[in-house]
GROMACS .gro file of N, CA and C in nm:
model
  399
    1MET      N    1 -24.885  -4.257   6.185
    1MET     CA    2 -24.815  -4.208   6.306
    1MET      C    3 -24.683  -4.154   6.255
    2THR      N    4 -24.629  -4.067   6.282
    2THR     CA    5 -24.481  -3.999   6.239
    2THR      C    6 -24.391  -3.973   6.352
    3ALA      N    7 -24.268  -3.983   6.329
    3ALA     CA    8 -24.183  -3.917   6.418
    3ALA      C    9 -24.087  -3.845   6.329
    4THR      N   10 -24.023  -3.734   6.428
    4THR     CA   11 -23.939  -3.648   6.377
    4THR      C   12 -23.772  -3.688   6.383
    5LEU      N   13 -23.688  -3.701   6.281
    5LEU     CA   14 -23.535  -3.722   6.291
    5LEU      C   15 -23.471  -3.595   6.304
    6GLU      N   16 -23.424  -3.561   6.454
    6GLU     CA   17 -23.383  -3.438   6.471
    6GLU      C   18 -23.280  -3.448   6.577
    7GLY      N   19 -23.184  -3.340   6.546
    7GLY     CA   20 -23.106  -3.326   6.691
    7GLY      C   21 -22.988  -3.417   6.668
    8PRO      N   22 -22.933  -3.484   6.770
    8PRO     CA   23 -22.819  -3.595   6.745
    8PRO      C   24 -22.843  -3.700   6.668
    9ALA      N   25 -22.988  -3.719   6.686
    9ALA     CA   26 -23.037  -3.861   6.600
    9ALA      C   27 -23.001  -3.820   6.468
   10ARG      N   28 -23.047  -3.712   6.413
   10ARG     CA   29 -23.034  -3.676   6.273
   10ARG      C   30 -22.890  -3.657   6.237
   11ALA      N   31 -22.815  -3.612   6.325
   11ALA     CA   32 -22.662  -3.580   6.277
   11ALA      C   33 -22.586  -3.723   6.266
   12ILE      N   34 -22.634  -3.861   6.349
   12ILE     CA   35 -22.573  -3.981   6.320
   12ILE      C   36 -22.603  -4.001   6.173
   13VAL      N   37 -22.742  -3.989   6.145
   13VAL     CA   38 -22.786  -4.048   6.021
   13VAL      C   39 -22.720  -3.968   5.896
   14ALA      N   40 -22.693  -3.815   5.926
   14ALA     CA   41 -22.635  -3.739   5.799
   14ALA      C   42 -22.499  -3.781   5.803
   15ASP      N   43 -22.425  -3.824   5.912
   15ASP     CA   44 -22.276  -3.836   5.898
   15ASP      C   45 -22.241  -3.976   5.808
   16LYS      N   46 -22.133  -3.993   5.814
   16LYS     CA   47 -22.079  -4.110   5.744
   16LYS      C   48 -22.077  -4.230   5.816
   17ASN      N   49 -22.191  -4.273   5.854
   17ASN     CA   50 -22.231  -4.407   5.926
   17ASN      C   51 -22.298  -4.484   5.868
   18TYR      N   52 -22.284  -4.603   5.844
   18TYR     CA   53 -22.322  -4.700   5.776
   18TYR      C   54 -22.465  -4.759   5.826
   19ALA      N   55 -22.581  -4.771   5.757
   19ALA     CA   56 -22.711  -4.805   5.795
   19ALA      C   57 -22.706  -4.973   5.795
   20HIS      N   58 -22.799  -5.022   5.889
   20HIS     CA   59 -22.822  -5.156   5.891
   20HIS      C   60 -23.002  -5.131   5.863
   21LEU      N   61 -23.015  -5.201   5.723
   21LEU     CA   62 -23.161  -5.190   5.690
   21LEU      C   63 -23.222  -5.354   5.704
   22SER      N   64 -23.343  -5.360   5.794
   22SER     CA   65 -23.388  -5.485   5.834
   22SER      C   66 -23.539  -5.508   5.764
   23VAL      N   67 -23.586  -5.607   5.677
   23VAL     CA   68 -23.705  -5.609   5.643
   23VAL      C   69 -23.746  -5.751   5.667
   24PRO      N   70 -23.865  -5.796   5.653
   24PRO     CA   71 -23.893  -5.933   5.690
   24PRO      C   72 -23.896  -6.006   5.558
   25ARG      N   73 -23.862  -6.124   5.549
   25ARG     CA   74 -23.844  -6.210   5.430
   25ARG      C   75 -23.973  -6.303   5.416
   26GLU      N   76 -24.026  -6.357   5.324
   26GLU     CA   77 -24.174  -6.410   5.302
   26GLU      C   78 -24.192  -6.518   5.435
   27ASP      N   79 -24.061  -6.596   5.483
   27ASP     CA   80 -24.087  -6.704   5.541
   27ASP      C   81 -24.112  -6.633   5.727
   28GLY      N   82 -24.116  -6.478   5.720
   28GLY     CA   83 -24.083  -6.421   5.860
   28GLY      C   84 -23.941  -6.409   5.906
   29SER      N   85 -23.883  -6.460   5.850
   29SER     CA   86 -23.714  -6.434   5.922
   29SER      C   87 -23.696  -6.284   5.851
   30ILE      N   88 -23.600  -6.254   5.916
   30ILE     CA   89 -23.527  -6.096   5.910
   30ILE      C   90 -23.430  -6.103   5.795
   31LEU      N   91 -23.430  -5.980   5.710
   31LEU     CA   92 -23.307  -6.010   5.628
   31LEU      C   93 -23.269  -5.853   5.667
   32SER      N   94 -23.122  -5.855   5.689
   32SER     CA   95 -23.060  -5.709   5.752
   32SER      C   96 -22.932  -5.710   5.657
   33VAL      N   97 -22.917  -5.585   5.575
   33VAL     CA   98 -22.817  -5.565   5.498
   33VAL      C   99 -22.764  -5.407   5.540
   34VAL      N  100 -22.626  -5.417   5.518
   34VAL     CA  101 -22.556  -5.273   5.547
   34VAL      C  102 -22.551  -5.188   5.415
   35ILE      N  103 -22.585  -5.069   5.436
   35ILE     CA  104 -22.610  -5.009   5.326
   35ILE      C  105 -22.593  -4.841   5.363
   36TRP      N  106 -22.557  -4.755   5.247
   36TRP     CA  107 -22.523  -4.611   5.237
   36TRP      C  108 -22.708  -4.548   5.268
   37SER      N  109 -22.665  -4.440   5.340
   37SER     CA  110 -22.807  -4.385   5.357
   37SER      C  111 -22.783  -4.221   5.388
   38ASP      N  112 -22.876  -4.147   5.376
   38ASP     CA  113 -22.870  -4.004   5.394
   38ASP      C  114 -23.014  -3.967   5.443
   39VAL      N  115 -23.015  -3.855   5.478
   39VAL     CA  116 -23.137  -3.772   5.533
   39VAL      C  117 -23.188  -3.681   5.435
   40ASP      N  118 -23.294  -3.641   5.416
   40ASP     CA  119 -23.317  -3.515   5.333
   40ASP      C  120 -23.370  -3.400   5.406
   41ASP      N  121 -23.390  -3.280   5.341
   41ASP     CA  122 -23.427  -3.167   5.437
   41ASP      C  123 -23.573  -3.190   5.526
   42ALA      N  124 -23.649  -3.289   5.478
   42ALA     CA  125 -23.765  -3.282   5.566
   42ALA      C  126 -23.768  -3.412   5.665
   43GLY      N  127 -23.650  -3.455   5.663
   43GLY     CA  128 -23.602  -3.557   5.774
   43GLY      C  129 -23.633  -3.687   5.730
   44ASN      N  130 -23.657  -3.717   5.615
   44ASN     CA  131 -23.684  -3.870   5.566
   44ASN      C  132 -23.582  -3.920   5.507
   45ILE      N  133 -23.553  -4.053   5.530
   45ILE     CA  134 -23.426  -4.139   5.497
   45ILE      C  135 -23.426  -4.161   5.371
   46ILE      N  136 -23.305  -4.150   5.289
   46ILE     CA  137 -23.282  -4.198   5.158
   46ILE      C  138 -23.176  -4.313   5.130
   47VAL      N  139 -23.234  -4.409   5.080
   47VAL     CA  140 -23.152  -4.539   5.063
   47VAL      C  141 -23.155  -4.582   4.895
   48ASN      N  142 -23.064  -4.630   4.843
   48ASN     CA  143 -23.054  -4.647   4.712
   48ASN      C  144 -22.990  -4.792   4.680
   49SER      N  145 -23.057  -4.857   4.580
   49SER     CA  146 -22.990  -4.982   4.547
   49SER      C  147 -23.012  -5.001   4.387
   50ALA      N  148 -23.006  -5.121   4.350
   50ALA     CA  149 -23.010  -5.166   4.222
   50ALA      C  150 -23.137  -5.266   4.213
   51GLU      N  151 -23.189  -5.252   4.108
   51GLU     CA  152 -23.309  -5.366   4.096
   51GLU      C  153 -23.256  -5.489   4.091
   52GLY      N  154 -23.343  -5.572   4.116
   52GLY     CA  155 -23.309  -5.734   4.129
   52GLY      C  156 -23.247  -5.779   4.250
   53ARG      N  157 -23.209  -5.694   4.355
   53ARG     CA  158 -23.182  -5.744   4.483
   53ARG      C  159 -23.264  -5.784   4.571
   54ALA      N  160 -23.254  -5.846   4.667
   54ALA     CA  161 -23.362  -5.902   4.766
   54ALA      C  162 -23.415  -5.782   4.852
   55TRP      N  163 -23.342  -5.706   4.914
   55TRP     CA  164 -23.414  -5.619   4.999
   55TRP      C  165 -23.478  -5.493   4.926
   56PRO      N  166 -23.459  -5.464   4.815
   56PRO     CA  167 -23.575  -5.371   4.761
   56PRO      C  168 -23.699  -5.438   4.735
   57ARG      N  169 -23.698  -5.557   4.665
   57ARG     CA  170 -23.827  -5.654   4.663
   57ARG      C  171 -23.884  -5.633   4.803
   58LEU      N  172 -23.802  -5.686   4.910
   58LEU     CA  173 -23.890  -5.700   5.036
   58LEU      C  174 -23.926  -5.591   5.093
   59LEU      N  175 -23.863  -5.477   5.065
   59LEU     CA  176 -23.904  -5.345   5.167
   59LEU      C  177 -24.039  -5.313   5.059
   60ARG      N  178 -24.068  -5.316   4.935
   60ARG     CA  179 -24.178  -5.300   4.874
   60ARG      C  180 -24.286  -5.368   4.911
   61ARG      N  181 -24.248  -5.499   4.964
   61ARG     CA  182 -24.363  -5.611   4.999
   61ARG      C  183 -24.409  -5.566   5.137
   62ALA      N  184 -24.326  -5.512   5.228
   62ALA     CA  185 -24.345  -5.486   5.364
   62ALA      C  186 -24.401  -5.344   5.379
   63GLY      N  187 -24.367  -5.253   5.301
   63GLY     CA  188 -24.378  -5.097   5.315
   63GLY      C  189 -24.342  -5.042   5.409
   64ARG      N  190 -24.218  -5.129   5.492
   64ARG     CA  191 -24.158  -5.048   5.599
   64ARG      C  192 -24.035  -5.124   5.629
   65ALA      N  193 -23.963  -5.053   5.720
   65ALA     CA  194 -23.840  -5.121   5.740
   65ALA      C  195 -23.775  -5.063   5.859
   66THR      N  196 -23.688  -5.135   5.959
   66THR     CA  197 -23.647  -5.068   6.046
   66THR      C  198 -23.497  -5.027   6.018
   67LEU      N  199 -23.399  -4.962   6.043
   67LEU     CA  200 -23.285  -4.878   6.009
   67LEU      C  201 -23.210  -4.868   6.158
   68SER      N  202 -23.078  -4.892   6.142
   68SER     CA  203 -23.039  -4.826   6.263
   68SER      C  204 -22.882  -4.783   6.221
   69TRP      N  205 -22.836  -4.728   6.291
   69TRP     CA  206 -22.681  -4.651   6.275
   69TRP      C  207 -22.617  -4.657   6.418
   70ALA      N  208 -22.491  -4.715   6.395
   70ALA     CA  209 -22.408  -4.660   6.524
   70ALA      C  210 -22.320  -4.544   6.509
   71ASN      N  211 -22.288  -4.450   6.587
   71ASN     CA  212 -22.181  -4.351   6.576
   71ASN      C  213 -22.059  -4.384   6.549
   72GLY      N  214 -21.983  -4.362   6.453
   72GLY     CA  215 -21.859  -4.437   6.420
   72GLY      C  216 -21.768  -4.362   6.533
   73SER      N  217 -21.798  -4.254   6.588
   73SER     CA  218 -21.688  -4.204   6.694
   73SER      C  219 -21.711  -4.281   6.859
   74ASN      N  220 -21.846  -4.313   6.845
   74ASN     CA  221 -21.887  -4.396   6.983
   74ASN      C  222 -21.979  -4.508   6.955
   75PRO      N  223 -21.953  -4.611   6.913
   75PRO     CA  224 -22.027  -4.705   6.878
   75PRO      C  225 -22.150  -4.729   6.986
   76TYR      N  226 -22.129  -4.697   7.110
   76TYR     CA  227 -22.235  -4.728   7.218
   76TYR      C  228 -22.357  -4.638   7.176
   77GLU      N  229 -22.343  -4.517   7.116
   77GLU     CA  230 -22.428  -4.428   7.069
   77GLU      C  231 -22.483  -4.484   6.935
   78PHE      N  232 -22.611  -4.471   6.943
   78PHE     CA  233 -22.693  -4.548   6.832
   78PHE      C  234 -22.838  -4.487   6.793
   79VAL      N  235 -22.875  -4.496   6.668
   79VAL     CA  236 -23.011  -4.461   6.641
   79VAL      C  237 -23.073  -4.580   6.557
   80SER      N  238 -23.208  -4.591   6.607
   80SER     CA  239 -23.295  -4.670   6.540
   80SER      C  240 -23.394  -4.618   6.489
   81VAL      N  241 -23.462  -4.628   6.357
   81VAL     CA  242 -23.555  -4.560   6.313
   81VAL      C  243 -23.637  -4.706   6.241
   82THR      N  244 -23.785  -4.696   6.296
   82THR     CA  245 -23.894  -4.774   6.202
   82THR      C  246 -23.947  -4.646   6.113
   83ALA      N  247 -23.940  -4.711   5.979
   83ALA     CA  248 -23.997  -4.626   5.875
   83ALA      C  249 -24.089  -4.676   5.785
   84ALA      N  250 -24.168  -4.588   5.745
   84ALA     CA  251 -24.279  -4.630   5.631
   84ALA      C  252 -24.200  -4.595   5.483
   85LEU      N  253 -24.235  -4.682   5.406
   85LEU     CA  254 -24.166  -4.649   5.268
   85LEU      C  255 -24.292  -4.537   5.206
   86VAL      N  256 -24.216  -4.426   5.169
   86VAL     CA  257 -24.318  -4.332   5.110
   86VAL      C  258 -24.273  -4.260   4.957
   87GLY      N  259 -24.161  -4.343   4.915
   87GLY     CA  260 -24.076  -4.315   4.773
   87GLY      C  261 -24.033  -4.420   4.745
   88ASP      N  262 -24.050  -4.439   4.586
   88ASP     CA  263 -23.978  -4.562   4.526
   88ASP      C  264 -23.967  -4.491   4.381
   89THR      N  265 -23.856  -4.477   4.332
   89THR     CA  266 -23.840  -4.414   4.206
   89THR      C  267 -23.709  -4.431   4.136
   90HIS      N  268 -23.711  -4.451   3.991
   90HIS     CA  269 -23.611  -4.489   3.917
   90HIS      C  270 -23.513  -4.332   3.871
   91ASP      N  271 -23.628  -4.213   3.891
   91ASP     CA  272 -23.619  -4.095   3.840
   91ASP      C  273 -23.506  -4.051   3.953
   92GLY      N  274 -23.378  -4.002   3.894
   92GLY     CA  275 -23.286  -3.924   4.001
   92GLY      C  276 -23.179  -4.040   4.072
   93ALA      N  277 -23.239  -4.164   4.046
   93ALA     CA  278 -23.149  -4.279   4.115
   93ALA      C  279 -23.005  -4.270   4.091
   94ASP      N  280 -22.970  -4.268   3.972
   94ASP     CA  281 -22.820  -4.251   3.950
   94ASP      C  282 -22.749  -4.140   4.025
   95ALA      N  283 -22.817  -4.019   4.022
   95ALA     CA  284 -22.756  -3.894   4.092
   95ALA      C  285 -22.776  -3.939   4.232
   96GLY      N  286 -22.865  -4.007   4.293
   96GLY     CA  287 -22.863  -4.034   4.407
   96GLY      C  288 -22.758  -4.119   4.460
   97ILE      N  289 -22.717  -4.241   4.393
   97ILE     CA  290 -22.625  -4.312   4.429
   97ILE      C  291 -22.460  -4.233   4.409
   98ASP      N  292 -22.474  -4.168   4.315
   98ASP     CA  293 -22.342  -4.082   4.303
   98ASP      C  294 -22.327  -3.953   4.438
   99ALA      N  295 -22.448  -3.923   4.498
   99ALA     CA  296 -22.433  -3.853   4.603
   99ALA      C  297 -22.391  -3.913   4.736
  100LEU      N  298 -22.449  -4.032   4.728
  100LEU     CA  299 -22.396  -4.123   4.821
  100LEU      C  300 -22.248  -4.170   4.838
  101ALA      N  301 -22.182  -4.174   4.713
  101ALA     CA  302 -22.062  -4.214   4.697
  101ALA      C  303 -21.991  -4.111   4.731
  102LYS      N  304 -22.041  -3.975   4.695
  102LYS     CA  305 -21.945  -3.863   4.753
  102LYS      C  306 -21.972  -3.862   4.886
  103LYS      N  307 -22.056  -3.894   4.999
  103LYS     CA  308 -22.069  -3.891   5.127
  103LYS      C  309 -21.967  -4.020   5.183
  104TYR      N  310 -21.991  -4.112   5.112
  104TYR     CA  311 -21.893  -4.243   5.207
  104TYR      C  312 -21.756  -4.262   5.122
  105MET      N  313 -21.753  -4.221   5.024
  105MET     CA  314 -21.619  -4.246   4.936
  105MET      C  315 -21.527  -4.120   4.899
  106GLY      N  316 -21.602  -4.020   4.897
  106GLY     CA  317 -21.538  -3.867   4.865
  106GLY      C  318 -21.503  -3.870   4.708
  107VAL      N  319 -21.588  -3.933   4.630
  107VAL     CA  320 -21.572  -3.936   4.484
  107VAL      C  321 -21.721  -3.878   4.445
  108ASP      N  322 -21.681  -3.820   4.329
  108ASP     CA  323 -21.807  -3.766   4.220
  108ASP      C  324 -21.930  -3.842   4.189
  109THR      N  325 -21.856  -3.942   4.139
  109THR     CA  326 -21.928  -4.041   4.081
  109THR      C  327 -21.916  -4.199   4.126
  110TYR      N  328 -22.019  -4.255   4.130
  110TYR     CA  329 -22.009  -4.409   4.200
  110TYR      C  330 -21.938  -4.482   4.092
  111PRO      N  331 -21.829  -4.546   4.155
  111PRO     CA  332 -21.745  -4.636   4.050
  111PRO      C  333 -21.826  -4.749   4.029
  112GLY      N  334 -21.930  -4.788   4.099
  112GLY     CA  335 -22.001  -4.917   4.046
  112GLY      C  336 -22.109  -4.897   3.930
  113HIS      N  337 -22.104  -4.785   3.882
  113HIS     CA  338 -22.207  -4.767   3.781
  113HIS      C  339 -22.208  -4.877   3.663
  114SER      N  340 -22.322  -4.921   3.633
  114SER     CA  341 -22.329  -5.038   3.520
  114SER      C  342 -22.466  -5.027   3.429
  115ASP      N  343 -22.414  -5.023   3.320
  115ASP     CA  344 -22.543  -5.039   3.216
  115ASP      C  345 -22.624  -5.151   3.242
  116ALA      N  346 -22.566  -5.248   3.312
  116ALA     CA  347 -22.651  -5.381   3.317
  116ALA      C  348 -22.737  -5.381   3.429
  117GLU      N  349 -22.756  -5.266   3.514
  117GLU     CA  350 -22.833  -5.228   3.621
  117GLU      C  351 -22.915  -5.123   3.627
  118GLN      N  352 -23.025  -5.110   3.699
  118GLN     CA  353 -23.112  -4.996   3.694
  118GLN      C  354 -23.105  -4.947   3.831
  119ARG      N  355 -23.073  -4.843   3.889
  119ARG     CA  356 -23.068  -4.793   4.021
  119ARG      C  357 -23.222  -4.755   4.052
  120VAL      N  358 -23.250  -4.768   4.195
  120VAL     CA  359 -23.383  -4.718   4.253
  120VAL      C  360 -23.334  -4.660   4.380
  121GLN      N  361 -23.413  -4.564   4.387
  121GLN     CA  362 -23.428  -4.461   4.502
  121GLN      C  363 -23.529  -4.480   4.600
  122PHE      N  364 -23.514  -4.503   4.710
  122PHE     CA  365 -23.635  -4.519   4.819
  122PHE      C  366 -23.628  -4.369   4.920
  123THR      N  367 -23.755  -4.355   4.973
  123THR     CA  368 -23.749  -4.258   5.058
  123THR      C  369 -23.843  -4.305   5.179
  124LEU      N  370 -23.802  -4.332   5.285
  124LEU     CA  371 -23.858  -4.380   5.427
  124LEU      C  372 -23.895  -4.272   5.501
  125SER      N  373 -24.002  -4.264   5.558
  125SER     CA  374 -24.037  -4.157   5.661
  125SER      C  375 -24.033  -4.203   5.802
  126PRO      N  376 -23.990  -4.167   5.879
  126PRO     CA  377 -23.969  -4.239   6.024
  126PRO      C  378 -24.107  -4.221   6.082
  127GLU      N  379 -24.126  -4.316   6.137
  127GLU     CA  380 -24.232  -4.338   6.262
  127GLU      C  381 -24.234  -4.375   6.381
  128ARG      N  382 -24.077  -4.417   6.420
  128ARG     CA  383 -24.053  -4.455   6.543
  128ARG      C  384 -23.890  -4.390   6.533
  129VAL      N  385 -23.840  -4.311   6.618
  129VAL     CA  386 -23.687  -4.286   6.617
  129VAL      C  387 -23.670  -4.315   6.780
  130THR      N  388 -23.540  -4.401   6.785
  130THR     CA  389 -23.487  -4.410   6.912
  130THR      C  390 -23.348  -4.370   6.910
  131HIS      N  391 -23.300  -4.289   7.004
  131HIS     CA  392 -23.166  -4.236   7.007
  131HIS      C  393 -23.110  -4.275   7.153
  132ARG      N  394 -22.997  -4.335   7.179
  132ARG     CA  395 -22.932  -4.372   7.287
  132ARG      C  396 -22.779  -4.339   7.277
  133GLY      N  397 -22.754  -4.272   7.368
  133GLY     CA  398 -22.613  -4.208   7.348
  133GLY      C  399 -22.576  -4.195   7.505
   0.00000   0.00000   0.00000
């Protein structure tokens, strides 16, 4: 089952709005984190993290997540996406976090780069898209 992220929903994701990513923990409770995100040309959601954090491990285990964004200009307008994990790579992940830093902070290089961590980039394919505005 696939859905298309398009129109006003895509615009909210593409804008400088923070995502809330939710994944199930091993005990069935839900972990929700606030993260940076973007949308690629195919309408997939791109997120980035560092290895060793809980949510990447849980995302891999579940194979899917629910993400939501509120429109920063009108928080009553929101997008919710249930998506399947379709990409998990270290290749290009440093460049990916730099691109997200440019989007969210207006800087060319992510200021939190550290040789002590390995970045990972995930691609999520929308299965269900809800937009309310």
